[in-house]
């Protein structure tokens, strides 16, 4: 197998990768540092105090409950619309004989 040499494309890809990895590295290091700032550095004493500060019912449970309510409501509306759209398509005479349903039923299926 032929080995290829280093190219400018490899350097460009490494630069793009660094643009994605350095902010993630800062995010992880800053979350573990109790005295985090804007600079990227290793925490002197890593801790989970930052996580404990935001894990309060007002900041976690209320948004989680809002997400559950919105998801359940969206699911119920979608299910209701799907049932209402599927009923006429299934009652169509052409479907039982292997014929294509009319264009209006195909439009509802999309």
Short mmCIF file of C-alpha atoms in Angstrom, two decimals:
data_model
loop_
_atom_site.label_atom_id
_atom_site.label_comp_id
_atom_site.label_asym_id
_atom_site.label_seq_id
_atom_site.Cartn_x
_atom_site.Cartn_y
_atom_site.Cartn_z
CA UNK A 1 0.00 0.00 0.00
CA UNK A 2 1.33 3.38 -0.99
CA UNK A 3 1.90 5.89 1.79
CA UNK A 4 0.94 9.45 1.04
CA UNK A 5 2.90 12.46 2.17
CA UNK A 6 1.86 15.35 4.36
CA UNK A 7 -0.27 17.92 2.59
CA UNK A 8 -1.62 21.38 3.35
CA UNK A 9 -5.05 19.76 3.61
CA UNK A 10 -3.85 17.80 6.64
CA UNK A 11 -2.71 21.02 8.31
CA UNK A 12 -6.04 22.66 7.52
CA UNK A 13 -7.94 19.72 9.00
CA UNK A 14 -5.81 19.87 12.15
CA UNK A 15 -6.61 23.58 12.42
CA UNK A 16 -10.34 22.95 12.04
CA UNK A 17 -10.14 20.16 14.64
CA UNK A 18 -8.35 22.48 17.07
CA UNK A 19 -11.09 25.08 16.55
CA UNK A 20 -13.62 22.52 17.79
CA UNK A 21 -11.55 20.85 20.52
CA UNK A 22 -10.12 23.91 22.29
CA UNK A 23 -13.51 25.39 23.27
CA UNK A 24 -14.62 21.96 24.48
CA UNK A 25 -11.44 21.62 26.51
CA UNK A 26 -12.08 25.03 28.08
CA UNK A 27 -15.68 24.01 28.86
CA UNK A 28 -14.62 20.82 30.65
CA UNK A 29 -11.76 22.44 32.57
CA UNK A 30 -13.83 25.48 33.58
CA UNK A 31 -16.67 23.28 34.85
CA UNK A 32 -14.30 21.54 37.23
CA UNK A 33 -12.53 24.71 38.41
CA UNK A 34 -14.09 26.47 41.40
CA UNK A 35 -12.39 29.74 40.44
CA UNK A 36 -12.90 29.56 36.68
CA UNK A 37 -12.22 32.52 34.45
CA UNK A 38 -11.92 33.15 30.74
CA UNK A 39 -8.52 31.52 30.43
CA UNK A 40 -7.95 27.83 29.80
CA UNK A 41 -5.94 26.32 32.62
CA UNK A 42 -5.85 23.20 34.71
CA UNK A 43 -7.88 23.60 37.91
CA UNK A 44 -5.75 23.88 41.05
CA UNK A 45 -8.33 21.95 43.05
CA UNK A 46 -10.91 20.28 40.82
CA UNK A 47 -14.37 20.06 42.31
CA UNK A 48 -18.03 19.65 41.53
CA UNK A 49 -19.15 22.83 43.32
CA UNK A 50 -20.20 24.46 40.05
CA UNK A 51 -22.55 21.57 39.35
CA UNK A 52 -23.98 21.67 42.87
CA UNK A 53 -24.66 25.40 42.49
CA UNK A 54 -26.91 24.91 39.47
CA UNK A 55 -28.62 21.67 40.51
CA UNK A 56 -31.49 23.41 42.29
CA UNK A 57 -35.17 22.63 41.76
CA UNK A 58 -35.76 26.06 40.21
CA UNK A 59 -33.01 25.55 37.63
CA UNK A 60 -33.50 21.84 36.91
CA UNK A 61 -36.98 20.56 37.79
CA UNK A 62 -39.05 23.44 36.40
CA UNK A 63 -37.43 23.39 32.92
CA UNK A 64 -37.61 19.58 32.92
CA UNK A 65 -41.33 19.69 33.74
CA UNK A 66 -41.88 22.27 30.98
CA UNK A 67 -40.17 19.94 28.52
CA UNK A 68 -42.33 16.99 29.60
CA UNK A 69 -45.54 19.03 29.22
CA UNK A 70 -44.53 20.36 25.80
CA UNK A 71 -43.47 16.91 24.58
CA UNK A 72 -46.68 15.26 25.78
CA UNK A 73 -48.81 18.00 24.22
CA UNK A 74 -46.94 17.76 20.92
CA UNK A 75 -47.30 13.99 20.91
CA UNK A 76 -51.02 14.21 21.61
CA UNK A 77 -51.63 16.76 18.85
CA UNK A 78 -49.55 14.72 16.39
CA UNK A 79 -51.35 11.50 17.28
CA UNK A 80 -54.75 13.17 16.92
CA UNK A 81 -53.83 14.63 13.52
CA UNK A 82 -52.45 11.27 12.38
CA UNK A 83 -55.63 9.42 13.38
CA UNK A 84 -57.82 12.01 11.67
CA UNK A 85 -55.69 11.82 8.52
CA UNK A 86 -55.43 8.01 8.47
CA UNK A 87 -59.13 7.26 8.89
CA UNK A 88 -60.27 8.62 5.49
CA UNK A 89 -57.26 7.05 3.77
CA UNK A 90 -58.12 3.61 5.13
CA UNK A 91 -61.83 3.93 4.35
CA UNK A 92 -61.08 4.68 0.71
CA UNK A 93 -62.58 2.03 -1.63
CA UNK A 94 -59.50 1.90 -3.87
CA UNK A 95 -57.12 0.81 -1.12
CA UNK A 96 -58.80 -2.55 -0.53
CA UNK A 97 -58.60 -3.46 -4.22
CA UNK A 98 -54.89 -2.70 -4.54
CA UNK A 99 -55.49 0.57 -6.39
CA UNK A 100 -53.67 3.78 -5.59
CA UNK A 101 -55.60 6.12 -3.31
CA UNK A 102 -56.59 9.51 -4.70
CA UNK A 103 -54.12 12.38 -4.60
CA UNK A 104 -55.79 13.96 -1.57
CA UNK A 105 -55.12 10.87 0.54
CA UNK A 106 -51.50 10.71 -0.63
CA UNK A 107 -51.10 14.36 0.28
CA UNK A 108 -52.34 13.69 3.82
CA UNK A 109 -49.87 10.83 4.16
CA UNK A 110 -46.96 13.18 3.53
#
